[in-house]
Structure formats: C-alpha cells, structure tokens
Amino acid sequence: MKYLFFFAVLTIGLFCSSCQRQLPPSRITSEKGVKQVVVCLAPNENINGAVLRVFNWDEKKGWQSQSDYIKVRIGRNGLGWGKGLHPENFNTSPLKKEGDGKAPQGIFSLTQVFGYSEKPAAACKMPYLNATNSTLCIDDVNDIHYGKIIDTKTTPSSDKSHELMRRSDSLYLFGIVVDYNQSAVEKGAGSCIFLHIKTADNQPTSGCTAMSRAELLSVIAVLDPAKKPVLLQCSLANYPALATYYGLPADWNLLTINK
C-alpha cells in the first residue's frame, strides 16, 4: 500500500499545473503536428499496472489535462520498446517481440476507434471501424497481412493465427487502434495493439492497455483526429528523456526520487 500511495503522489506531481506553465515549446507539435497525447506511465518496465491521462496542446498554456487519472492494466510482462514516432535511439533493451506479453513502449499514433456497433457513440470524432465476425487482426508472423486488420470477406487470408475483432465477450465492445507495427511492419516485432476494456477481474493483458468501459468511453470522447492523437507509453524512468526531447510536462525532482 505504501508503494501504491507513493506512485499516486508521484504521478500527481508529474502532471501538476506548475509543470505545465514551465513547458518549453512543444517539439512533437512542431515536428509531427501532434496536439493531443495520451500519456501512460508505469512505475517500471516490469510492472503490468500503469496510470493514464490525456493532454491537449494549448499554444498559450502548454499541455492541458483533458481527463482524470485512469488506472490501467498493460502487458502481463510489462513494457518493451518498439518502433514508433520516437527516434530509433530510444529503442534500447528490452525490445518488444511477438508473443512476449509486453506492451509497446514509446510514442505511437492512435488511428481509429472500433466496436461491435454499426455506428460509433455520438461523442466519437475518430474514424470508426465496425468489427464484424469477418474482421480479424493478423498476428501470424509469416502471413502477408501480419499486423494488419482485415475483413476476410474482401481480403481473403490463409493465416495460421489471428485476433478476432468481434469477440464472444465485451473486451472489444469498443476500443482504440494503436499504430504499433502497422504502417511500417517489422516481422516478429509484435502486432494487434489496442486500448480496450479490461476483464472483470482486472487481469493484465497480452500487450494492450486496458481500462474500464466508462473510462475508455471518456478517452474516446476527447480524442480528436484533427489533433493527431498519440499514445506515449513508458516507464517513469524513461519518461524524462522523451519529455525533454518533445517538450512534454515533467517534474524532474519527483522523477529523480523514483530512480
């Protein structure tokens, strides 16, 4: 309990308003056009729990919070660096691999929302994919569609392994697609990464980021494709380097204490 309390205090300090007032110009905004960041921080690379919060870039005020703190579950084996919008030199060991049970660490575009309903919730502004019984995400490393979401009615596949996008449970009732190893595919680096609904007993994931239904809906409601939203997911120890490089909020003293 003491550790959980310390982590809560640490993350609250990390995103404090005083930190936002001291922001340097946002590099990720000027270079990538990103004006919305979903920050997900874990105490270290080996833990499967994290805290998530959404921020919007304001030219006068810097990064402004758009959500409450959300406790999430990530990969059962923690985090592994993977190819994303961040420079390659950030990708040090451990690296994410297919089937390793790790969530990707780094910065990744959020491309679309998916769900079982034909139409998205009224608050959703993101592109929407209706997941049907023929919608699959291919995780067969040797398949030509590896890492891609396909509809087998229009894109036949002979894959040997895939993720059903319309499951028999409610975990994918709606979710958010993370552009991890999708647009520039590296065989064996991992696939099918989403933000989705967590299990009833709050189990860690195989590599996704999971939260309650209400919390996921709250994130979907604030995502804006015009702001080019991204997921920044990493450990507290790795956050300062990314924050410095991209001009993101950080409280250096608290981060140093955590080390």
PDB file of C-alpha atoms in Angstrom:
ATOM      1  CA  MET A   1       0.000   0.000   0.000  1.00  0.00           C
ATOM      2  CA  LYS A   2       2.872   2.379   0.771  1.00  0.00           C
ATOM      3  CA  TYR A   3       4.273   1.800  -2.699  1.00  0.00           C
ATOM      4  CA  LEU A   4       0.909   2.417  -4.367  1.00  0.00           C
ATOM      5  CA  PHE A   5       0.444   5.613  -2.361  1.00  0.00           C
ATOM      6  CA  PHE A   6       3.933   6.808  -3.340  1.00  0.00           C
ATOM      7  CA  PHE A   7       3.238   6.061  -7.009  1.00  0.00           C
ATOM      8  CA  ALA A   8      -0.054   8.003  -6.853  1.00  0.00           C
ATOM      9  CA  VAL A   9       1.651  11.011  -5.266  1.00  0.00           C
ATOM     10  CA  LEU A  10       4.455  10.764  -7.808  1.00  0.00           C
ATOM     11  CA  THR A  11       2.170  10.769 -10.830  1.00  0.00           C
ATOM     12  CA  ILE A  12       0.065  13.608  -9.464  1.00  0.00           C
ATOM     13  CA  GLY A  13       3.229  15.673  -9.060  1.00  0.00           C
ATOM     14  CA  LEU A  14       4.372  14.704 -12.526  1.00  0.00           C
ATOM     15  CA  PHE A  15       1.363  16.304 -14.178  1.00  0.00           C
ATOM     16  CA  CYS A  16       0.985  19.293 -11.883  1.00  0.00           C
ATOM     17  CA  SER A  17      -0.162  22.614 -13.325  1.00  0.00           C
ATOM     18  CA  SER A  18       3.084  24.330 -12.317  1.00  0.00           C
ATOM     19  CA  CYS A  19       4.966  21.901 -14.553  1.00  0.00           C
ATOM     20  CA  GLN A  20       2.718  22.821 -17.473  1.00  0.00           C
ATOM     21  CA  ARG A  21       3.425  26.529 -17.001  1.00  0.00           C
ATOM     22  CA  GLN A  22       7.164  25.866 -17.394  1.00  0.00           C
ATOM     23  CA  LEU A  23       6.897  23.921 -20.658  1.00  0.00           C
ATOM     24  CA  PRO A  24       9.355  24.647 -23.452  1.00  0.00           C
ATOM     25  CA  PRO A  25       7.924  24.841 -26.991  1.00  0.00           C
ATOM     26  CA  SER A  26       6.421  21.503 -27.946  1.00  0.00           C
ATOM     27  CA  ARG A  27       8.732  19.712 -30.369  1.00  0.00           C
ATOM     28  CA  ILE A  28       6.239  16.933 -31.037  1.00  0.00           C
ATOM     29  CA  THR A  29       3.721  19.590 -32.120  1.00  0.00           C
ATOM     30  CA  SER A  30       6.098  21.444 -34.419  1.00  0.00           C
ATOM     31  CA  GLU A  31       7.642  18.302 -35.973  1.00  0.00           C
ATOM     32  CA  LYS A  32       4.714  15.854 -36.014  1.00  0.00           C
ATOM     33  CA  GLY A  33       1.674  18.123 -35.779  1.00  0.00           C
ATOM     34  CA  VAL A  34       0.622  16.318 -32.591  1.00  0.00           C
ATOM     35  CA  LYS A  35      -1.615  18.355 -30.299  1.00  0.00           C
ATOM     36  CA  GLN A  36      -3.040  15.512 -28.208  1.00  0.00           C
ATOM     37  CA  VAL A  37      -1.106  12.991 -26.129  1.00  0.00           C
ATOM     38  CA  VAL A  38      -2.438  10.043 -24.142  1.00  0.00           C
ATOM     39  CA  VAL A  39       0.281   9.575 -21.527  1.00  0.00           C
ATOM     40  CA  CYS A  40       0.505   6.131 -19.901  1.00  0.00           C
ATOM     41  CA  LEU A  41       3.187   5.699 -17.234  1.00  0.00           C
ATOM     42  CA  ALA A  42       4.205   2.557 -15.350  1.00  0.00           C
ATOM     43  CA  PRO A  43       6.396   2.545 -12.201  1.00  0.00           C
ATOM     44  CA  ASN A  44       8.987   0.439 -14.063  1.00  0.00           C
ATOM     45  CA  GLU A  45       9.340  -1.716 -17.177  1.00  0.00           C
ATOM     46  CA  ASN A  46       8.421  -4.968 -15.403  1.00  0.00           C
ATOM     47  CA  ILE A  47       5.101  -3.969 -13.841  1.00  0.00           C
ATOM     48  CA  ASN A  48       1.734  -4.620 -15.528  1.00  0.00           C
ATOM     49  CA  GLY A  49      -0.119  -1.670 -13.965  1.00  0.00           C
ATOM     50  CA  ALA A  50       0.061   1.967 -15.046  1.00  0.00           C
ATOM     51  CA  VAL A  51      -1.652   5.359 -14.847  1.00  0.00           C
ATOM     52  CA  LEU A  52      -3.076   7.096 -17.932  1.00  0.00           C
ATOM     53  CA  ARG A  53      -4.116  10.685 -18.640  1.00  0.00           C
ATOM     54  CA  VAL A  54      -4.976  12.681 -21.783  1.00  0.00           C
ATOM     55  CA  PHE A  55      -3.415  16.083 -22.605  1.00  0.00           C
ATOM     56  CA  ASN A  56      -4.153  18.691 -25.290  1.00  0.00           C
ATOM     57  CA  TRP A  57      -1.633  21.255 -26.522  1.00  0.00           C
ATOM     58  CA  ASP A  58      -2.623  24.885 -25.990  1.00  0.00           C
ATOM     59  CA  GLU A  59      -0.370  27.473 -27.658  1.00  0.00           C
ATOM     60  CA  LYS A  60      -0.706  29.849 -24.704  1.00  0.00           C
ATOM     61  CA  LYS A  61      -0.892  27.432 -21.771  1.00  0.00           C
ATOM     62  CA  GLY A  62       1.058  24.409 -22.997  1.00  0.00           C
ATOM     63  CA  TRP A  63      -0.168  20.886 -22.225  1.00  0.00           C
ATOM     64  CA  GLN A  64      -3.567  20.924 -20.531  1.00  0.00           C
ATOM     65  CA  SER A  65      -5.215  17.907 -18.913  1.00  0.00           C
ATOM     66  CA  GLN A  66      -8.329  16.566 -20.656  1.00  0.00           C
ATOM     67  CA  SER A  67      -9.102  13.595 -18.408  1.00  0.00           C
ATOM     68  CA  ASP A  68      -8.914  12.239 -14.893  1.00  0.00           C
ATOM     69  CA  TYR A  69      -6.176   9.832 -13.829  1.00  0.00           C
ATOM     70  CA  ILE A  70      -7.093   6.352 -15.045  1.00  0.00           C
ATOM     71  CA  LYS A  71      -5.582   3.183 -13.591  1.00  0.00           C
ATOM     72  CA  VAL A  72      -4.924   0.744 -16.428  1.00  0.00           C
ATOM     73  CA  ARG A  73      -3.563  -2.742 -16.964  1.00  0.00           C
ATOM     74  CA  ILE A  74      -0.837  -3.259 -19.536  1.00  0.00           C
ATOM     75  CA  GLY A  75       1.145  -6.294 -20.743  1.00  0.00           C
ATOM     76  CA  ARG A  76       1.478  -9.102 -18.201  1.00  0.00           C
ATOM     77  CA  ASN A  77       5.277  -8.864 -18.604  1.00  0.00           C
ATOM     78  CA  GLY A  78       5.487  -5.096 -18.524  1.00  0.00           C
ATOM     79  CA  LEU A  79       6.904  -2.939 -21.319  1.00  0.00           C
ATOM     80  CA  GLY A  80       9.174  -3.414 -24.345  1.00  0.00           C
ATOM     81  CA  TRP A  81      10.464  -0.687 -26.679  1.00  0.00           C
ATOM     82  CA  GLY A  82       9.071  -0.715 -30.199  1.00  0.00           C
ATOM     83  CA  LYS A  83       9.249   1.265 -33.434  1.00  0.00           C
ATOM     84  CA  GLY A  84       7.077   4.380 -33.310  1.00  0.00           C
ATOM     85  CA  LEU A  85       7.200   8.139 -33.839  1.00  0.00           C
ATOM     86  CA  HIS A  86      10.109   8.495 -31.413  1.00  0.00           C
ATOM     87  CA  PRO A  87      13.719   8.302 -32.733  1.00  0.00           C
ATOM     88  CA  GLU A  88      15.234   4.821 -33.048  1.00  0.00           C
ATOM     89  CA  ASN A  89      17.947   5.590 -30.491  1.00  0.00           C
ATOM     90  CA  PHE A  90      15.302   5.412 -27.748  1.00  0.00           C
ATOM     91  CA  ASN A  91      14.718   1.731 -28.553  1.00  0.00           C
ATOM     92  CA  THR A  92      17.035   0.019 -26.114  1.00  0.00           C
ATOM     93  CA  SER A  93      16.547  -3.340 -24.400  1.00  0.00           C
ATOM     94  CA  PRO A  94      14.046  -4.780 -23.729  1.00  0.00           C
ATOM     95  CA  LEU A  95      12.573  -4.698 -27.245  1.00  0.00           C
ATOM     96  CA  LYS A  96       9.021  -5.850 -27.874  1.00  0.00           C
ATOM     97  CA  LYS A  97       8.570  -9.135 -29.744  1.00  0.00           C
ATOM     98  CA  GLU A  98       5.539 -11.097 -30.932  1.00  0.00           C
ATOM     99  CA  GLY A  99       4.024 -13.104 -28.074  1.00  0.00           C
ATOM    100  CA  ASP A 100       6.266 -11.667 -25.347  1.00  0.00           C
ATOM    101  CA  GLY A 101       3.376 -10.407 -23.213  1.00  0.00           C
ATOM    102  CA  LYS A 102       4.792  -6.863 -23.201  1.00  0.00           C
ATOM    103  CA  ALA A 103       3.011  -3.625 -24.068  1.00  0.00           C
ATOM    104  CA  PRO A 104       4.887  -1.369 -26.515  1.00  0.00           C
ATOM    105  CA  GLN A 105       6.990   1.401 -25.003  1.00  0.00           C
ATOM    106  CA  GLY A 106       7.395   4.630 -26.980  1.00  0.00           C
ATOM    107  CA  ILE A 107       5.164   7.054 -28.915  1.00  0.00           C
ATOM    108  CA  PHE A 108       2.552   5.708 -31.329  1.00  0.00           C
ATOM    109  CA  SER A 109      -0.262   7.240 -33.373  1.00  0.00           C
ATOM    110  CA  LEU A 110      -3.861   6.470 -32.434  1.00  0.00           C
ATOM    111  CA  THR A 111      -5.590   5.892 -35.753  1.00  0.00           C
ATOM    112  CA  GLN A 112      -9.196   4.809 -35.257  1.00  0.00           C
ATOM    113  CA  VAL A 113     -11.887   3.554 -32.912  1.00  0.00           C
ATOM    114  CA  PHE A 114     -13.516   0.151 -33.402  1.00  0.00           C
ATOM    115  CA  GLY A 115     -16.511  -1.572 -31.898  1.00  0.00           C
ATOM    116  CA  TYR A 116     -19.325  -4.079 -32.233  1.00  0.00           C
ATOM    117  CA  SER A 117     -21.964  -1.456 -33.093  1.00  0.00           C
ATOM    118  CA  GLU A 118     -22.526  -0.418 -36.694  1.00  0.00           C
ATOM    119  CA  LYS A 119     -22.106   3.225 -35.733  1.00  0.00           C
ATOM    120  CA  PRO A 120     -19.848   4.811 -33.084  1.00  0.00           C
ATOM    121  CA  ALA A 121     -21.059   6.574 -29.982  1.00  0.00           C
ATOM    122  CA  ALA A 122     -22.257  10.109 -30.661  1.00  0.00           C
ATOM    123  CA  ALA A 123     -19.243  11.624 -28.864  1.00  0.00           C
ATOM    124  CA  CYS A 124     -16.710   9.784 -31.054  1.00  0.00           C
ATOM    125  CA  LYS A 125     -14.879  12.006 -33.552  1.00  0.00           C
ATOM    126  CA  MET A 126     -12.293   9.437 -34.653  1.00  0.00           C
ATOM    127  CA  PRO A 127     -12.568   7.276 -37.797  1.00  0.00           C
ATOM    128  CA  TYR A 128     -14.649   4.237 -36.867  1.00  0.00           C
ATOM    129  CA  LEU A 129     -14.417   0.564 -37.788  1.00  0.00           C
ATOM    130  CA  ASN A 130     -17.411  -1.709 -37.224  1.00  0.00           C
ATOM    131  CA  ALA A 131     -15.904  -5.038 -36.152  1.00  0.00           C
ATOM    132  CA  THR A 132     -17.907  -7.916 -37.640  1.00  0.00           C
ATOM    133  CA  ASN A 133     -17.435 -11.683 -37.472  1.00  0.00           C
ATOM    134  CA  SER A 134     -15.148 -11.436 -40.520  1.00  0.00           C
ATOM    135  CA  THR A 135     -12.885  -8.725 -39.055  1.00  0.00           C
ATOM    136  CA  LEU A 136      -9.503 -10.087 -37.997  1.00  0.00           C
ATOM    137  CA  CYS A 137      -6.180  -8.697 -36.839  1.00  0.00           C
ATOM    138  CA  ILE A 138      -3.430 -10.946 -38.164  1.00  0.00           C
ATOM    139  CA  ASP A 139      -0.684 -11.987 -35.729  1.00  0.00           C
ATOM    140  CA  ASP A 140       0.780 -14.751 -37.903  1.00  0.00           C
ATOM    141  CA  VAL A 141       4.370 -13.558 -38.446  1.00  0.00           C
ATOM    142  CA  ASN A 142       4.626 -15.366 -41.781  1.00  0.00           C
ATOM    143  CA  ASP A 143       1.384 -14.026 -43.254  1.00  0.00           C
ATOM    144  CA  ILE A 144       1.443 -11.169 -45.796  1.00  0.00           C
ATOM    145  CA  HIS A 145      -1.154  -9.330 -43.696  1.00  0.00           C
ATOM    146  CA  TYR A 146       0.844  -9.568 -40.458  1.00  0.00           C
ATOM    147  CA  GLY A 147      -0.045  -6.709 -38.121  1.00  0.00           C
ATOM    148  CA  LYS A 148      -2.992  -5.593 -40.240  1.00  0.00           C
ATOM    149  CA  ILE A 149      -6.720  -5.510 -39.519  1.00  0.00           C
ATOM    150  CA  ILE A 150      -8.573  -7.100 -42.436  1.00  0.00           C
ATOM    151  CA  ASP A 151     -12.082  -8.148 -43.436  1.00  0.00           C
ATOM    152  CA  THR A 152     -11.910 -11.665 -44.810  1.00  0.00           C
ATOM    153  CA  LYS A 153     -14.972 -11.017 -46.987  1.00  0.00           C
ATOM    154  CA  THR A 154     -12.900  -8.638 -49.114  1.00  0.00           C
ATOM    155  CA  THR A 155      -9.357  -9.708 -48.183  1.00  0.00           C
ATOM    156  CA  PRO A 156      -9.060 -13.498 -48.035  1.00  0.00           C
ATOM    157  CA  SER A 157      -6.394 -14.794 -45.687  1.00  0.00           C
ATOM    158  CA  SER A 158      -4.714 -18.141 -45.096  1.00  0.00           C
ATOM    159  CA  ASP A 159      -3.175 -17.016 -41.813  1.00  0.00           C
ATOM    160  CA  LYS A 160      -2.497 -19.547 -39.068  1.00  0.00           C
ATOM    161  CA  SER A 161      -3.051 -17.129 -36.207  1.00  0.00           C
ATOM    162  CA  HIS A 162      -5.211 -14.045 -35.726  1.00  0.00           C
ATOM    163  CA  GLU A 163      -7.112 -11.922 -33.225  1.00  0.00           C
ATOM    164  CA  LEU A 164     -10.905 -11.849 -33.549  1.00  0.00           C
ATOM    165  CA  MET A 165     -12.009  -8.205 -33.545  1.00  0.00           C
ATOM    166  CA  ARG A 166     -15.565  -9.207 -32.640  1.00  0.00           C
ATOM    167  CA  ARG A 167     -15.012 -11.408 -29.633  1.00  0.00           C
ATOM    168  CA  SER A 168     -17.528 -13.512 -27.731  1.00  0.00           C
ATOM    169  CA  ASP A 169     -17.007 -11.238 -24.699  1.00  0.00           C
ATOM    170  CA  SER A 170     -17.197  -7.463 -24.207  1.00  0.00           C
ATOM    171  CA  LEU A 171     -13.460  -6.671 -24.136  1.00  0.00           C
ATOM    172  CA  TYR A 172     -13.620  -5.269 -27.678  1.00  0.00           C
ATOM    173  CA  LEU A 173     -17.127  -3.820 -27.379  1.00  0.00           C
ATOM    174  CA  PHE A 174     -15.239  -0.712 -28.374  1.00  0.00           C
ATOM    175  CA  GLY A 175     -11.551   0.125 -28.464  1.00  0.00           C
ATOM    176  CA  ILE A 176      -8.833   2.308 -29.953  1.00  0.00           C
ATOM    177  CA  VAL A 177      -6.312   1.117 -32.537  1.00  0.00           C
ATOM    178  CA  VAL A 178      -2.665   1.855 -31.730  1.00  0.00           C
ATOM    179  CA  ASP A 179      -0.460   2.217 -34.816  1.00  0.00           C
ATOM    180  CA  TYR A 180       2.179  -0.097 -33.472  1.00  0.00           C
ATOM    181  CA  ASN A 181       3.901  -2.111 -36.220  1.00  0.00           C
ATOM    182  CA  GLN A 182       1.033  -1.483 -38.641  1.00  0.00           C
ATOM    183  CA  SER A 183       2.072   1.201 -41.132  1.00  0.00           C
ATOM    184  CA  ALA A 184       5.716   0.123 -41.246  1.00  0.00           C
ATOM    185  CA  VAL A 185       5.630  -3.585 -40.435  1.00  0.00           C
ATOM    186  CA  GLU A 186       8.604  -5.396 -38.916  1.00  0.00           C
ATOM    187  CA  LYS A 187       8.113  -9.158 -38.847  1.00  0.00           C
ATOM    188  CA  GLY A 188       8.038 -10.531 -35.322  1.00  0.00           C
ATOM    189  CA  ALA A 189       8.044  -7.156 -33.550  1.00  0.00           C
ATOM    190  CA  GLY A 190       4.514  -7.547 -32.206  1.00  0.00           C
ATOM    191  CA  SER A 191       1.012  -6.899 -33.523  1.00  0.00           C
ATOM    192  CA  CYS A 192      -2.616  -6.065 -32.751  1.00  0.00           C
ATOM    193  CA  ILE A 193      -2.168  -3.437 -30.036  1.00  0.00           C
ATOM    194  CA  PHE A 194      -5.268  -1.661 -28.752  1.00  0.00           C
ATOM    195  CA  LEU A 195      -6.735   0.329 -25.901  1.00  0.00           C
ATOM    196  CA  HIS A 196      -9.710  -1.787 -24.829  1.00  0.00           C
ATOM    197  CA  ILE A 197     -11.998  -2.774 -21.949  1.00  0.00           C
ATOM    198  CA  LYS A 198     -10.379  -4.673 -19.087  1.00  0.00           C
ATOM    199  CA  THR A 199     -11.523  -8.027 -17.748  1.00  0.00           C
ATOM    200  CA  ALA A 200     -13.960  -8.232 -14.841  1.00  0.00           C
ATOM    201  CA  ASP A 201     -11.175  -9.493 -12.566  1.00  0.00           C
ATOM    202  CA  ASN A 202      -8.726  -6.782 -13.725  1.00  0.00           C
ATOM    203  CA  GLN A 203      -6.175  -9.104 -15.315  1.00  0.00           C
ATOM    204  CA  PRO A 204      -3.118  -7.785 -17.201  1.00  0.00           C
ATOM    205  CA  THR A 205      -3.146  -8.043 -20.997  1.00  0.00           C
ATOM    206  CA  SER A 206      -1.032  -9.759 -23.646  1.00  0.00           C
ATOM    207  CA  GLY A 207       0.282  -6.364 -24.784  1.00  0.00           C
ATOM    208  CA  CYS A 208      -2.647  -3.974 -24.944  1.00  0.00           C
ATOM    209  CA  THR A 209      -3.708  -1.253 -22.494  1.00  0.00           C
ATOM    210  CA  ALA A 210      -6.992  -1.973 -20.697  1.00  0.00           C
ATOM    211  CA  MET A 211      -9.338   0.074 -18.529  1.00  0.00           C
ATOM    212  CA  SER A 212     -12.995   0.081 -17.500  1.00  0.00           C
ATOM    213  CA  ARG A 213     -15.737   0.607 -20.058  1.00  0.00           C
ATOM    214  CA  ALA A 214     -16.653   4.035 -18.661  1.00  0.00           C
ATOM    215  CA  GLU A 215     -13.015   5.147 -18.604  1.00  0.00           C
ATOM    216  CA  LEU A 216     -12.404   4.006 -22.172  1.00  0.00           C
ATOM    217  CA  LEU A 217     -15.520   5.850 -23.332  1.00  0.00           C
ATOM    218  CA  SER A 218     -14.235   9.001 -21.639  1.00  0.00           C
ATOM    219  CA  VAL A 219     -10.947   8.731 -23.545  1.00  0.00           C
ATOM    220  CA  ILE A 220     -12.717   8.078 -26.859  1.00  0.00           C
ATOM    221  CA  ALA A 221     -14.926  11.127 -26.271  1.00  0.00           C
ATOM    222  CA  VAL A 222     -11.964  13.532 -26.091  1.00  0.00           C
ATOM    223  CA  LEU A 223      -9.855  12.084 -28.916  1.00  0.00           C
ATOM    224  CA  ASP A 224      -9.740  14.431 -31.893  1.00  0.00           C
ATOM    225  CA  PRO A 225      -8.253  13.320 -35.236  1.00  0.00           C
ATOM    226  CA  ALA A 226      -7.512  16.953 -36.084  1.00  0.00           C
ATOM    227  CA  LYS A 227      -5.045  16.971 -33.173  1.00  0.00           C
ATOM    228  CA  LYS A 228      -3.264  13.821 -34.450  1.00  0.00           C
ATOM    229  CA  PRO A 229      -3.524  11.957 -31.109  1.00  0.00           C
ATOM    230  CA  VAL A 230      -0.726   9.692 -29.955  1.00  0.00           C
ATOM    231  CA  LEU A 231      -0.111   7.227 -27.140  1.00  0.00           C
ATOM    232  CA  LEU A 232       3.051   7.927 -25.139  1.00  0.00           C
ATOM    233  CA  GLN A 233       3.592   4.810 -23.049  1.00  0.00           C
ATOM    234  CA  CYS A 234       6.697   4.171 -20.977  1.00  0.00           C
ATOM    235  CA  SER A 235       8.166   3.694 -17.513  1.00  0.00           C
ATOM    236  CA  LEU A 236       8.694   6.618 -15.151  1.00  0.00           C
ATOM    237  CA  ALA A 237      12.455   6.218 -15.500  1.00  0.00           C
ATOM    238  CA  ASN A 238      12.256   6.565 -19.295  1.00  0.00           C
ATOM    239  CA  TYR A 239       9.811   9.464 -19.295  1.00  0.00           C
ATOM    240  CA  PRO A 240      12.304  12.330 -18.690  1.00  0.00           C
ATOM    241  CA  ALA A 241      14.215  11.659 -21.928  1.00  0.00           C
ATOM    242  CA  LEU A 242      11.029  11.612 -24.006  1.00  0.00           C
ATOM    243  CA  ALA A 243       9.660  14.645 -22.158  1.00  0.00           C
ATOM    244  CA  THR A 244      12.857  16.614 -22.779  1.00  0.00           C
ATOM    245  CA  TYR A 245      13.034  15.657 -26.449  1.00  0.00           C
ATOM    246  CA  TYR A 246       9.426  16.502 -27.223  1.00  0.00           C
ATOM    247  CA  GLY A 247       8.674  19.284 -24.748  1.00  0.00           C
ATOM    248  CA  LEU A 248       6.235  17.391 -22.541  1.00  0.00           C
ATOM    249  CA  PRO A 249       5.321  18.102 -18.889  1.00  0.00           C
ATOM    250  CA  ALA A 250       7.694  16.713 -16.272  1.00  0.00           C
ATOM    251  CA  ASP A 251       8.621  17.233 -12.620  1.00  0.00           C
ATOM    252  CA  TRP A 252      12.327  16.434 -12.539  1.00  0.00           C
ATOM    253  CA  ASN A 253      12.682  16.237  -8.754  1.00  0.00           C
ATOM    254  CA  LEU A 254       9.968  13.626  -8.345  1.00  0.00           C
ATOM    255  CA  LEU A 255      11.259  11.608 -11.265  1.00  0.00           C
ATOM    256  CA  THR A 256      14.770  11.662  -9.781  1.00  0.00           C
ATOM    257  CA  ILE A 257      13.432  10.442  -6.425  1.00  0.00           C
ATOM    258  CA  ASN A 258      11.738   7.498  -8.169  1.00  0.00           C
ATOM    259  CA  LYS A 259      15.113   6.344  -9.558  1.00  0.00           C
TER     260      LYS A 259
END
